[in-house]
Amino acid sequence: MNPQFTKLSRWLAALPLALTLHSGLHAETVARYGISMADIPLTTGQPDRGAGAYQFTGHTLYDPLVAWEANVGNRPGKLVPGLASEWKVDAKDNKKWVFTLRKGVKFHDGSEFNADAVVWNLDKVLADKSAQFDAKQSAQVRPRIPSIASYRKVGDYSVEITTKDIDALFPYQLPWFLISSPTQWEKMGKDWNKVASKPSGTGPFKLDKLVPRERADLVKNTAYWDKARMAKTDRIVLVPIPDAMTRANALLNGQVDIIETPPPDVLPQLKGAGFKLVQNVTPHVWPYHFSTQPGSPWTDIRVRKAANLAIDRSAVVSLMSGLATPAKGQLDQTSPWFGKPAFKIGYDLPAARALMAQAGYSQAKPLKAKVIIAQGGTGQMLSLPMNEFIQQSLAEIGIQVTFEVVELENLYLHWRSGAKADMNAGKGISAINLGYVTADPFYALTRFADSRYVAPNGVNWGGYNNPKVDAAIDQIRTTFDTKKQDGLLSFVHQSMVDDALMLWVVHDVNPHAISPKVKEFIQAQHWFQDLTTIRM
Amino acid sequence: MFAYIIKRLIYAIPIALSVTVVSFVLVYLAPGDPLNAIAPADAPEEVIVALKSAYGLDKPVPVQYGLWLLRAVQGDLGTSIASGRAVTAEVLSAVSNTLLLAGMAALGGVLIGCILGALAGYRHGTWIDRVATVISVIGVSIPHYWLGLVLTIVFSIWLPWFPAMGAGPGGSSEWLWDAEHLRHLVLPALTLSVIPMGIITRTVRALVADMLEQEFVTALRARGLSGVAVFRHIAKNTAPTVLAVAGLQIGYLMGGSILVETVFAWPGTGFLLNTAIFQRDIPLLQGTILVLCMFFVVLNLLVDILQPLIDPRIGRG
């Protein structure tokens, strides 16, 4: 036998052994993530506990038809294809949208993703009479996909969704709607509670282990369809640690590698110990939402503008140890919908006092207002100290604010009821302080600006009514050209700022503290964070 | 004695029933909406109505109570609104973790408390007494939350001897009697033990000091009994009171561990209660409160039964 051939055959024989040894040597990379929630969010498909929960058990285990680009940090994300490779509105009937589905995508259980799965999932959350209807999942997503009127399969990989009215913003609703496996639900005895411990989606991670309230282990889905979003860590362990100080201590102690929302006063210690703080522009605003109903002290635009000019926002940012950015409107200035408001929000005490004087008020003759605030809770930042700061600042221009302090859950009741309701107007409450998520056009703008969304139809809390804005919103709904749509949205935002609809204070920055072991984590400018970007 | 035990058992029934009413109704009196745990804050009315119906929250409160009680006596405390899991299983798992924590804390607290108290009582008015008094006052008045944080900073961060949180490595609470799990137990148990330690020190100190001035002790000494024999008599006489106080303390530890368990993310009843309150998870909240209250009732019953066994005068009374 040729000696060279003998040598080669020996090498070939040794190759499987070498590969086995190599794979044995390849240690699993694990990122332990201390999350601020008290429990692991729902794992059946639609996570509970708000927008922040989608990053943990939503866009990790599952995919939406239309996704939000969350693996970029240096610019705002945009809508990108998810399980639907493309979507378009019917030129003849603008209420009809056709979604072309991706072929060759498998659920974690090995079953195939197709149009039947999409229709089955829509039934899961919208058809009360369907066998797979789940009230809990429905409650999470139904308010977020309000436009859907009906849907049908038009081919094995094509689905048509009809909206109630023409709604050009409809695709923005779809990142909230996640697709779970019908096959797995059947396997689990058609019991969603059982699916929770053995879920199956198409996402970049699979659920390996779930200990309620204590941990969830997500392992990399090596067969994930989107190679650009393949997980960079083999395993992510989610550990619920609701207390901020405990989270920071767990990070300092090395029990976890990454935490969200570290307490501001621990930042120097974290930085001193070599931990890195990651933060970014985040679609969130901390405002006072004014009532403009008759009898409210905020009906005079000069007073609303004066309030906006009376706040030293850099001091508020300092109060938050830098974990905030000053607000100049409902949206951050980097938003494509910020526009060019004529009213420049900033800190200008003389201008604020002059406006108050024009309205007939001063420190000697103050305007009195009652604001309902939360004692704390998700999205409320440092509620009480920040509110006290605002109170003192407003007092300097002759606005005497008193607070009605309630729990966040209670505040939501006041919010949903609208300013006109007896529980608000009847108690003299003329403004509400509630942190708002401003992730998409509906969440950021139209729900607050459209006069048709006054309670009980929506959360235009103060009863804002601007016919020009209503007309623009009508146009937005029928404008499918993204550039034109963005222009109209900018107009809505400009109008909100120019009308000083709220007292905008700061934006949250969604801070994360990470250990030096974490080599990479891209924080998107969104609440939807992409955990596939974590690299150890 | 038998009649005494039967009487105590009969007394326990109305107490237990009152506990079920209180734990059910109090939760309803709290402000807020339980559906906020499962529905987004801006959920439309139709979604809220559908959810209320799905979770039986649309029925009148007395009907809800009746149904709940009927299931509760059969060991079914319902399903957690937030997690969809059986409340009984959730609570029992948490109870086992809290029992472990409270048991270790009580053991440490009672042992140290008895020793310190006895020393202080015997050396009444000396520096030992003053030191013990200071320790017991600190033990009773120090906020748990603060002490837990201080201990974590010192023994988890400055001196990384113990973990900062959790009941086991990697956030897992599957308890094993190994060094790694015991390391997780040290700081929360130590934090929790200071209150029973302080209270029992004070109680034992007062009892021993008082006993030493009693005529029967003088008589025992006059009869030439050794110090150990006298101490045995004193211990026997103080035991019923110490037992009652210790029993109550264990009960308090079960319910009072809420802050300590939150600080250390210890997956016990306190942590569960905190989560349930935070999520407005009514069935979980009711189930946890009920189990904790029943624990108190049973513990009191046990103390009431044990006391006359130690001191027959109580039973006769």
JSON list of C-alpha atoms in Angstrom, two decimals, chain A residues 150-347:
[
{"chain": "A", "resi": 150, "resn": "SER", "atom": "CA", "xyz": [-60.62, 38.54, 10.39]},
{"chain": "A", "resi": 151, "resn": "TYR", "atom": "CA", "xyz": [-58.01, 36.25, 8.88]},
{"chain": "A", "resi": 152, "resn": "ARG", "atom": "CA", "xyz": [-57.77, 33.26, 6.59]},
{"chain": "A", "resi": 153, "resn": "LYS", "atom": "CA", "xyz": [-55.31, 30.92, 4.99]},
{"chain": "A", "resi": 154, "resn": "VAL", "atom": "CA", "xyz": [-54.85, 31.64, 1.30]},
{"chain": "A", "resi": 155, "resn": "GLY", "atom": "CA", "xyz": [-52.15, 29.04, 0.66]},
{"chain": "A", "resi": 156, "resn": "ASP", "atom": "CA", "xyz": [-49.85, 26.75, 2.61]},
{"chain": "A", "resi": 157, "resn": "TYR", "atom": "CA", "xyz": [-47.47, 29.66, 3.08]},
{"chain": "A", "resi": 158, "resn": "SER", "atom": "CA", "xyz": [-49.75, 32.62, 2.73]},
{"chain": "A", "resi": 159, "resn": "VAL", "atom": "CA", "xyz": [-52.18, 34.25, 5.13]},
{"chain": "A", "resi": 160, "resn": "GLU", "atom": "CA", "xyz": [-54.57, 37.14, 4.64]},
{"chain": "A", "resi": 161, "resn": "ILE", "atom": "CA", "xyz": [-55.48, 39.41, 7.55]},
{"chain": "A", "resi": 162, "resn": "THR", "atom": "CA", "xyz": [-58.28, 41.94, 7.23]},
{"chain": "A", "resi": 163, "resn": "THR", "atom": "CA", "xyz": [-58.28, 44.99, 9.48]},
{"chain": "A", "resi": 164, "resn": "LYS", "atom": "CA", "xyz": [-61.38, 46.66, 10.93]},
{"chain": "A", "resi": 165, "resn": "ASP", "atom": "CA", "xyz": [-60.55, 49.94, 9.23]},
{"chain": "A", "resi": 166, "resn": "ILE", "atom": "CA", "xyz": [-57.81, 50.92, 6.86]},
{"chain": "A", "resi": 167, "resn": "ASP", "atom": "CA", "xyz": [-54.77, 50.94, 9.10]},
{"chain": "A", "resi": 168, "resn": "ALA", "atom": "CA", "xyz": [-51.39, 51.62, 7.57]},
{"chain": "A", "resi": 169, "resn": "LEU", "atom": "CA", "xyz": [-49.76, 51.26, 11.00]},
{"chain": "A", "resi": 170, "resn": "PHE", "atom": "CA", "xyz": [-51.00, 47.71, 11.34]},
{"chain": "A", "resi": 171, "resn": "PRO", "atom": "CA", "xyz": [-47.58, 46.02, 10.82]},
{"chain": "A", "resi": 172, "resn": "TYR", "atom": "CA", "xyz": [-46.34, 47.81, 13.98]},
{"chain": "A", "resi": 173, "resn": "GLN", "atom": "CA", "xyz": [-48.80, 45.72, 15.97]},
{"chain": "A", "resi": 174, "resn": "LEU", "atom": "CA", "xyz": [-47.39, 42.41, 14.81]},
{"chain": "A", "resi": 175, "resn": "PRO", "atom": "CA", "xyz": [-44.09, 42.14, 16.77]},
{"chain": "A", "resi": 176, "resn": "TRP", "atom": "CA", "xyz": [-46.37, 41.62, 19.79]},
{"chain": "A", "resi": 177, "resn": "PHE", "atom": "CA", "xyz": [-48.04, 38.55, 18.31]},
{"chain": "A", "resi": 178, "resn": "LEU", "atom": "CA", "xyz": [-45.93, 35.39, 18.70]},
{"chain": "A", "resi": 179, "resn": "ILE", "atom": "CA", "xyz": [-46.44, 32.00, 17.12]},
{"chain": "A", "resi": 180, "resn": "SER", "atom": "CA", "xyz": [-46.45, 28.84, 19.27]},
{"chain": "A", "resi": 181, "resn": "SER", "atom": "CA", "xyz": [-46.57, 25.26, 18.07]},
{"chain": "A", "resi": 182, "resn": "PRO", "atom": "CA", "xyz": [-50.01, 23.67, 17.60]},
{"chain": "A", "resi": 183, "resn": "THR", "atom": "CA", "xyz": [-48.36, 20.22, 17.65]},
{"chain": "A", "resi": 184, "resn": "GLN", "atom": "CA", "xyz": [-46.82, 20.80, 21.06]},
{"chain": "A", "resi": 185, "resn": "TRP", "atom": "CA", "xyz": [-50.17, 21.94, 22.47]},
{"chain": "A", "resi": 186, "resn": "GLU", "atom": "CA", "xyz": [-51.69, 18.66, 21.23]},
{"chain": "A", "resi": 187, "resn": "LYS", "atom": "CA", "xyz": [-48.78, 16.69, 22.73]},
{"chain": "A", "resi": 188, "resn": "MET", "atom": "CA", "xyz": [-49.28, 18.38, 26.09]},
{"chain": "A", "resi": 189, "resn": "GLY", "atom": "CA", "xyz": [-52.88, 17.22, 26.26]},
{"chain": "A", "resi": 190, "resn": "LYS", "atom": "CA", "xyz": [-54.26, 20.54, 24.99]},
{"chain": "A", "resi": 191, "resn": "ASP", "atom": "CA", "xyz": [-53.35, 22.08, 28.33]},
{"chain": "A", "resi": 192, "resn": "TRP", "atom": "CA", "xyz": [-51.62, 25.47, 28.22]},
{"chain": "A", "resi": 193, "resn": "ASN", "atom": "CA", "xyz": [-50.45, 25.07, 31.82]},
{"chain": "A", "resi": 194, "resn": "LYS", "atom": "CA", "xyz": [-48.51, 21.99, 30.73]},
{"chain": "A", "resi": 195, "resn": "VAL", "atom": "CA", "xyz": [-47.22, 23.73, 27.62]},
{"chain": "A", "resi": 196, "resn": "ALA", "atom": "CA", "xyz": [-45.73, 26.37, 29.95]},
{"chain": "A", "resi": 197, "resn": "SER", "atom": "CA", "xyz": [-43.07, 23.95, 31.19]},
{"chain": "A", "resi": 198, "resn": "LYS", "atom": "CA", "xyz": [-42.41, 22.43, 27.75]},
{"chain": "A", "resi": 199, "resn": "PRO", "atom": "CA", "xyz": [-43.08, 25.20, 25.26]},
{"chain": "A", "resi": 200, "resn": "SER", "atom": "CA", "xyz": [-42.25, 25.08, 21.60]},
{"chain": "A", "resi": 201, "resn": "GLY", "atom": "CA", "xyz": [-41.73, 28.02, 19.30]},
{"chain": "A", "resi": 202, "resn": "THR", "atom": "CA", "xyz": [-39.48, 28.77, 16.37]},
{"chain": "A", "resi": 203, "resn": "GLY", "atom": "CA", "xyz": [-37.19, 31.15, 18.29]},
{"chain": "A", "resi": 204, "resn": "PRO", "atom": "CA", "xyz": [-33.40, 31.28, 18.69]},
{"chain": "A", "resi": 205, "resn": "PHE", "atom": "CA", "xyz": [-33.58, 29.61, 22.11]},
{"chain": "A", "resi": 206, "resn": "LYS", "atom": "CA", "xyz": [-35.36, 26.55, 23.48]},
{"chain": "A", "resi": 207, "resn": "LEU", "atom": "CA", "xyz": [-36.57, 26.25, 27.06]},
{"chain": "A", "resi": 208, "resn": "ASP", "atom": "CA", "xyz": [-34.47, 23.64, 28.81]},
{"chain": "A", "resi": 209, "resn": "LYS", "atom": "CA", "xyz": [-35.64, 24.07, 32.39]},
{"chain": "A", "resi": 210, "resn": "LEU", "atom": "CA", "xyz": [-38.25, 26.11, 34.21]},
{"chain": "A", "resi": 211, "resn": "VAL", "atom": "CA", "xyz": [-38.41, 26.46, 37.99]},
{"chain": "A", "resi": 212, "resn": "PRO", "atom": "CA", "xyz": [-41.27, 28.90, 38.61]},
{"chain": "A", "resi": 213, "resn": "ARG", "atom": "CA", "xyz": [-40.13, 32.10, 40.34]},
{"chain": "A", "resi": 214, "resn": "GLU", "atom": "CA", "xyz": [-36.54, 30.85, 40.48]},
{"chain": "A", "resi": 215, "resn": "ARG", "atom": "CA", "xyz": [-34.99, 30.22, 37.09]},
{"chain": "A", "resi": 216, "resn": "ALA", "atom": "CA", "xyz": [-35.49, 29.51, 33.44]},
{"chain": "A", "resi": 217, "resn": "ASP", "atom": "CA", "xyz": [-32.74, 27.99, 31.33]},
{"chain": "A", "resi": 218, "resn": "LEU", "atom": "CA", "xyz": [-32.77, 28.93, 27.67]},
{"chain": "A", "resi": 219, "resn": "VAL", "atom": "CA", "xyz": [-30.48, 26.90, 25.42]},
{"chain": "A", "resi": 220, "resn": "LYS", "atom": "CA", "xyz": [-29.32, 27.86, 21.96]},
{"chain": "A", "resi": 221, "resn": "ASN", "atom": "CA", "xyz": [-31.46, 26.56, 19.10]},
{"chain": "A", "resi": 222, "resn": "THR", "atom": "CA", "xyz": [-28.70, 25.39, 16.76]},
{"chain": "A", "resi": 223, "resn": "ALA", "atom": "CA", "xyz": [-31.24, 24.83, 13.98]},
{"chain": "A", "resi": 224, "resn": "TYR", "atom": "CA", "xyz": [-32.57, 28.41, 14.11]},
{"chain": "A", "resi": 225, "resn": "TRP", "atom": "CA", "xyz": [-33.74, 29.64, 10.72]},
{"chain": "A", "resi": 226, "resn": "ASP", "atom": "CA", "xyz": [-32.25, 33.15, 10.97]},
{"chain": "A", "resi": 227, "resn": "LYS", "atom": "CA", "xyz": [-28.48, 32.64, 10.83]},
{"chain": "A", "resi": 228, "resn": "ALA", "atom": "CA", "xyz": [-27.93, 36.39, 11.34]},
{"chain": "A", "resi": 229, "resn": "ARG", "atom": "CA", "xyz": [-29.61, 36.10, 14.73]},
{"chain": "A", "resi": 230, "resn": "MET", "atom": "CA", "xyz": [-28.03, 32.89, 15.94]},
{"chain": "A", "resi": 231, "resn": "ALA", "atom": "CA", "xyz": [-27.45, 32.97, 19.72]},
{"chain": "A", "resi": 232, "resn": "LYS", "atom": "CA", "xyz": [-23.87, 33.79, 20.73]},
{"chain": "A", "resi": 233, "resn": "THR", "atom": "CA", "xyz": [-24.20, 32.05, 24.10]},
{"chain": "A", "resi": 234, "resn": "ASP", "atom": "CA", "xyz": [-25.08, 28.37, 24.54]},
{"chain": "A", "resi": 235, "resn": "ARG", "atom": "CA", "xyz": [-27.23, 28.88, 27.61]},
{"chain": "A", "resi": 236, "resn": "ILE", "atom": "CA", "xyz": [-28.89, 31.85, 29.27]},
{"chain": "A", "resi": 237, "resn": "VAL", "atom": "CA", "xyz": [-30.15, 31.38, 32.81]},
{"chain": "A", "resi": 238, "resn": "LEU", "atom": "CA", "xyz": [-32.83, 33.86, 33.80]},
{"chain": "A", "resi": 239, "resn": "VAL", "atom": "CA", "xyz": [-32.96, 34.44, 37.55]},
{"chain": "A", "resi": 240, "resn": "PRO", "atom": "CA", "xyz": [-35.80, 36.62, 38.89]},
{"chain": "A", "resi": 241, "resn": "ILE", "atom": "CA", "xyz": [-34.42, 39.04, 41.51]},
{"chain": "A", "resi": 242, "resn": "PRO", "atom": "CA", "xyz": [-37.06, 41.73, 42.04]},
{"chain": "A", "resi": 243, "resn": "ASP", "atom": "CA", "xyz": [-35.13, 43.72, 44.64]},
{"chain": "A", "resi": 244, "resn": "ALA", "atom": "CA", "xyz": [-32.72, 46.11, 42.90]},
{"chain": "A", "resi": 245, "resn": "MET", "atom": "CA", "xyz": [-30.15, 46.05, 45.69]},
{"chain": "A", "resi": 246, "resn": "THR", "atom": "CA", "xyz": [-30.18, 42.24, 45.80]},
{"chain": "A", "resi": 247, "resn": "ARG", "atom": "CA", "xyz": [-29.65, 42.18, 42.04]},
{"chain": "A", "resi": 248, "resn": "ALA", "atom": "CA", "xyz": [-26.64, 44.46, 42.35]},
{"chain": "A", "resi": 249, "resn": "ASN", "atom": "CA", "xyz": [-25.25, 42.36, 45.20]},
{"chain": "A", "resi": 250, "resn": "ALA", "atom": "CA", "xyz": [-25.69, 39.17, 43.18]},
{"chain": "A", "resi": 251, "resn": "LEU", "atom": "CA", "xyz": [-23.72, 40.77, 40.35]},
{"chain": "A", "resi": 252, "resn": "LEU", "atom": "CA", "xyz": [-20.98, 41.99, 42.65]},
{"chain": "A", "resi": 253, "resn": "ASN", "atom": "CA", "xyz": [-20.81, 38.57, 44.28]},
{"chain": "A", "resi": 254, "resn": "GLY", "atom": "CA", "xyz": [-20.50, 36.83, 40.91]},
{"chain": "A", "resi": 255, "resn": "GLN", "atom": "CA", "xyz": [-23.77, 34.90, 41.15]},
{"chain": "A", "resi": 256, "resn": "VAL", "atom": "CA", "xyz": [-25.05, 36.50, 37.95]},
{"chain": "A", "resi": 257, "resn": "ASP", "atom": "CA", "xyz": [-23.27, 38.04, 34.96]},
{"chain": "A", "resi": 258, "resn": "ILE", "atom": "CA", "xyz": [-25.75, 40.66, 33.84]},
{"chain": "A", "resi": 259, "resn": "ILE", "atom": "CA", "xyz": [-28.56, 42.57, 35.58]},
{"chain": "A", "resi": 260, "resn": "GLU", "atom": "CA", "xyz": [-31.15, 45.03, 34.46]},
{"chain": "A", "resi": 261, "resn": "THR", "atom": "CA", "xyz": [-31.93, 48.33, 36.22]},
{"chain": "A", "resi": 262, "resn": "PRO", "atom": "CA", "xyz": [-29.18, 48.51, 38.83]},
{"chain": "A", "resi": 263, "resn": "PRO", "atom": "CA", "xyz": [-30.05, 50.93, 41.66]},
{"chain": "A", "resi": 264, "resn": "PRO", "atom": "CA", "xyz": [-28.59, 54.37, 40.82]},
{"chain": "A", "resi": 265, "resn": "ASP", "atom": "CA", "xyz": [-26.71, 54.76, 44.11]},
{"chain": "A", "resi": 266, "resn": "VAL", "atom": "CA", "xyz": [-24.74, 51.53, 43.56]},
{"chain": "A", "resi": 267, "resn": "LEU", "atom": "CA", "xyz": [-23.34, 52.63, 40.21]},
{"chain": "A", "resi": 268, "resn": "PRO", "atom": "CA", "xyz": [-20.06, 54.05, 41.56]},
{"chain": "A", "resi": 269, "resn": "GLN", "atom": "CA", "xyz": [-19.42, 50.79, 43.43]},
{"chain": "A", "resi": 270, "resn": "LEU", "atom": "CA", "xyz": [-20.22, 48.71, 40.34]},
{"chain": "A", "resi": 271, "resn": "LYS", "atom": "CA", "xyz": [-17.99, 50.79, 38.13]},
{"chain": "A", "resi": 272, "resn": "GLY", "atom": "CA", "xyz": [-15.22, 50.76, 40.73]},
{"chain": "A", "resi": 273, "resn": "ALA", "atom": "CA", "xyz": [-15.35, 46.97, 40.83]},
{"chain": "A", "resi": 274, "resn": "GLY", "atom": "CA", "xyz": [-14.87, 46.74, 37.06]},
{"chain": "A", "resi": 275, "resn": "PHE", "atom": "CA", "xyz": [-18.48, 46.21, 36.03]},
{"chain": "A", "resi": 276, "resn": "LYS", "atom": "CA", "xyz": [-19.72, 47.96, 32.93]},
{"chain": "A", "resi": 277, "resn": "LEU", "atom": "CA", "xyz": [-22.88, 50.02, 32.65]},
{"chain": "A", "resi": 278, "resn": "VAL", "atom": "CA", "xyz": [-24.75, 49.72, 29.36]},
{"chain": "A", "resi": 279, "resn": "GLN", "atom": "CA", "xyz": [-27.59, 52.08, 28.50]},
{"chain": "A", "resi": 280, "resn": "ASN", "atom": "CA", "xyz": [-29.23, 53.50, 25.42]},
{"chain": "A", "resi": 281, "resn": "VAL", "atom": "CA", "xyz": [-32.04, 55.67, 24.15]},
{"chain": "A", "resi": 282, "resn": "THR", "atom": "CA", "xyz": [-35.23, 53.91, 25.21]},
{"chain": "A", "resi": 283, "resn": "PRO", "atom": "CA", "xyz": [-38.82, 54.48, 24.09]},
{"chain": "A", "resi": 284, "resn": "HIS", "atom": "CA", "xyz": [-40.09, 55.62, 27.44]},
{"chain": "A", "resi": 285, "resn": "VAL", "atom": "CA", "xyz": [-41.05, 58.97, 28.89]},
{"chain": "A", "resi": 286, "resn": "TRP", "atom": "CA", "xyz": [-41.75, 60.14, 32.43]},
{"chain": "A", "resi": 287, "resn": "PRO", "atom": "CA", "xyz": [-44.37, 62.91, 32.15]},
{"chain": "A", "resi": 288, "resn": "TYR", "atom": "CA", "xyz": [-47.23, 64.69, 33.86]},
{"chain": "A", "resi": 289, "resn": "HIS", "atom": "CA", "xyz": [-50.19, 64.10, 31.59]},
{"chain": "A", "resi": 290, "resn": "PHE", "atom": "CA", "xyz": [-52.43, 67.18, 31.88]},
{"chain": "A", "resi": 291, "resn": "SER", "atom": "CA", "xyz": [-56.18, 67.28, 31.92]},
{"chain": "A", "resi": 292, "resn": "THR", "atom": "CA", "xyz": [-57.54, 69.83, 29.48]},
{"chain": "A", "resi": 293, "resn": "GLN", "atom": "CA", "xyz": [-61.12, 69.26, 30.55]},
{"chain": "A", "resi": 294, "resn": "PRO", "atom": "CA", "xyz": [-63.15, 72.31, 31.68]},
{"chain": "A", "resi": 295, "resn": "GLY", "atom": "CA", "xyz": [-62.23, 73.24, 35.25]},
{"chain": "A", "resi": 296, "resn": "SER", "atom": "CA", "xyz": [-58.69, 71.90, 35.01]},
{"chain": "A", "resi": 297, "resn": "PRO", "atom": "CA", "xyz": [-55.97, 74.43, 35.96]},
{"chain": "A", "resi": 298, "resn": "TRP", "atom": "CA", "xyz": [-54.02, 73.25, 32.91]},
{"chain": "A", "resi": 299, "resn": "THR", "atom": "CA", "xyz": [-56.49, 74.40, 30.26]},
{"chain": "A", "resi": 300, "resn": "ASP", "atom": "CA", "xyz": [-54.38, 77.52, 29.66]},
{"chain": "A", "resi": 301, "resn": "ILE", "atom": "CA", "xyz": [-51.56, 76.62, 27.27]},
{"chain": "A", "resi": 302, "resn": "ARG", "atom": "CA", "xyz": [-49.34, 79.32, 28.84]},
{"chain": "A", "resi": 303, "resn": "VAL", "atom": "CA", "xyz": [-49.45, 77.43, 32.14]},
{"chain": "A", "resi": 304, "resn": "ARG", "atom": "CA", "xyz": [-48.63, 74.13, 30.45]},
{"chain": "A", "resi": 305, "resn": "LYS", "atom": "CA", "xyz": [-45.72, 75.69, 28.59]},
{"chain": "A", "resi": 306, "resn": "ALA", "atom": "CA", "xyz": [-44.50, 77.45, 31.74]},
{"chain": "A", "resi": 307, "resn": "ALA", "atom": "CA", "xyz": [-44.46, 74.14, 33.59]},
{"chain": "A", "resi": 308, "resn": "ASN", "atom": "CA", "xyz": [-42.36, 72.63, 30.81]},
{"chain": "A", "resi": 309, "resn": "LEU", "atom": "CA", "xyz": [-39.86, 75.49, 31.10]},
{"chain": "A", "resi": 310, "resn": "ALA", "atom": "CA", "xyz": [-39.59, 75.32, 34.90]},
{"chain": "A", "resi": 311, "resn": "ILE", "atom": "CA", "xyz": [-37.79, 72.00, 35.19]},
{"chain": "A", "resi": 312, "resn": "ASP", "atom": "CA", "xyz": [-34.01, 71.67, 35.32]},
{"chain": "A", "resi": 313, "resn": "ARG", "atom": "CA", "xyz": [-33.90, 68.29, 33.64]},
{"chain": "A", "resi": 314, "resn": "SER", "atom": "CA", "xyz": [-30.14, 67.93, 34.00]},
{"chain": "A", "resi": 315, "resn": "ALA", "atom": "CA", "xyz": [-30.69, 68.02, 37.77]},
{"chain": "A", "resi": 316, "resn": "VAL", "atom": "CA", "xyz": [-33.29, 65.27, 37.44]},
{"chain": "A", "resi": 317, "resn": "VAL", "atom": "CA", "xyz": [-30.75, 63.25, 35.45]},
{"chain": "A", "resi": 318, "resn": "SER", "atom": "CA", "xyz": [-28.23, 63.81, 38.27]},
{"chain": "A", "resi": 319, "resn": "LEU", "atom": "CA", "xyz": [-30.85, 62.68, 40.77]},
{"chain": "A", "resi": 320, "resn": "MET", "atom": "CA", "xyz": [-31.04, 59.46, 38.74]},
{"chain": "A", "resi": 321, "resn": "SER", "atom": "CA", "xyz": [-27.21, 59.16, 38.84]},
{"chain": "A", "resi": 322, "resn": "GLY", "atom": "CA", "xyz": [-27.19, 59.67, 35.09]},
{"chain": "A", "resi": 323, "resn": "LEU", "atom": "CA", "xyz": [-29.72, 56.92, 34.36]},
{"chain": "A", "resi": 324, "resn": "ALA", "atom": "CA", "xyz": [-32.02, 59.16, 32.31]},
{"chain": "A", "resi": 325, "resn": "THR", "atom": "CA", "xyz": [-31.93, 61.65, 29.45]},
{"chain": "A", "resi": 326, "resn": "PRO", "atom": "CA", "xyz": [-33.71, 65.02, 29.38]},
{"chain": "A", "resi": 327, "resn": "ALA", "atom": "CA", "xyz": [-36.98, 64.98, 27.47]},
{"chain": "A", "resi": 328, "resn": "LYS", "atom": "CA", "xyz": [-37.79, 67.54, 24.80]},
{"chain": "A", "resi": 329, "resn": "GLY", "atom": "CA", "xyz": [-41.09, 65.98, 23.92]},
{"chain": "A", "resi": 330, "resn": "GLN", "atom": "CA", "xyz": [-42.89, 62.70, 24.01]},
{"chain": "A", "resi": 331, "resn": "LEU", "atom": "CA", "xyz": [-40.14, 61.13, 21.89]},
{"chain": "A", "resi": 332, "resn": "ASP", "atom": "CA", "xyz": [-36.38, 61.24, 21.98]},
{"chain": "A", "resi": 333, "resn": "GLN", "atom": "CA", "xyz": [-34.89, 63.56, 19.37]},
{"chain": "A", "resi": 334, "resn": "THR", "atom": "CA", "xyz": [-33.37, 60.60, 17.51]},
{"chain": "A", "resi": 335, "resn": "SER", "atom": "CA", "xyz": [-36.84, 59.30, 16.68]},
{"chain": "A", "resi": 336, "resn": "PRO", "atom": "CA", "xyz": [-37.88, 59.52, 13.02]},
{"chain": "A", "resi": 337, "resn": "TRP", "atom": "CA", "xyz": [-41.17, 60.97, 14.27]},
{"chain": "A", "resi": 338, "resn": "PHE", "atom": "CA", "xyz": [-39.76, 63.77, 16.45]},
{"chain": "A", "resi": 339, "resn": "GLY", "atom": "CA", "xyz": [-40.36, 66.47, 13.83]},
{"chain": "A", "resi": 340, "resn": "LYS", "atom": "CA", "xyz": [-39.51, 70.16, 14.38]},
{"chain": "A", "resi": 341, "resn": "PRO", "atom": "CA", "xyz": [-41.64, 71.51, 17.20]},
{"chain": "A", "resi": 342, "resn": "ALA", "atom": "CA", "xyz": [-41.72, 75.32, 17.47]},
{"chain": "A", "resi": 343, "resn": "PHE", "atom": "CA", "xyz": [-41.92, 75.11, 21.26]},
{"chain": "A", "resi": 344, "resn": "LYS", "atom": "CA", "xyz": [-38.41, 74.31, 22.50]},
{"chain": "A", "resi": 345, "resn": "ILE", "atom": "CA", "xyz": [-38.57, 72.51, 25.79]},
{"chain": "A", "resi": 346, "resn": "GLY", "atom": "CA", "xyz": [-35.77, 73.39, 28.18]},
{"chain": "A", "resi": 347, "resn": "TYR", "atom": "CA", "xyz": [-34.97, 75.09, 31.47]}
]
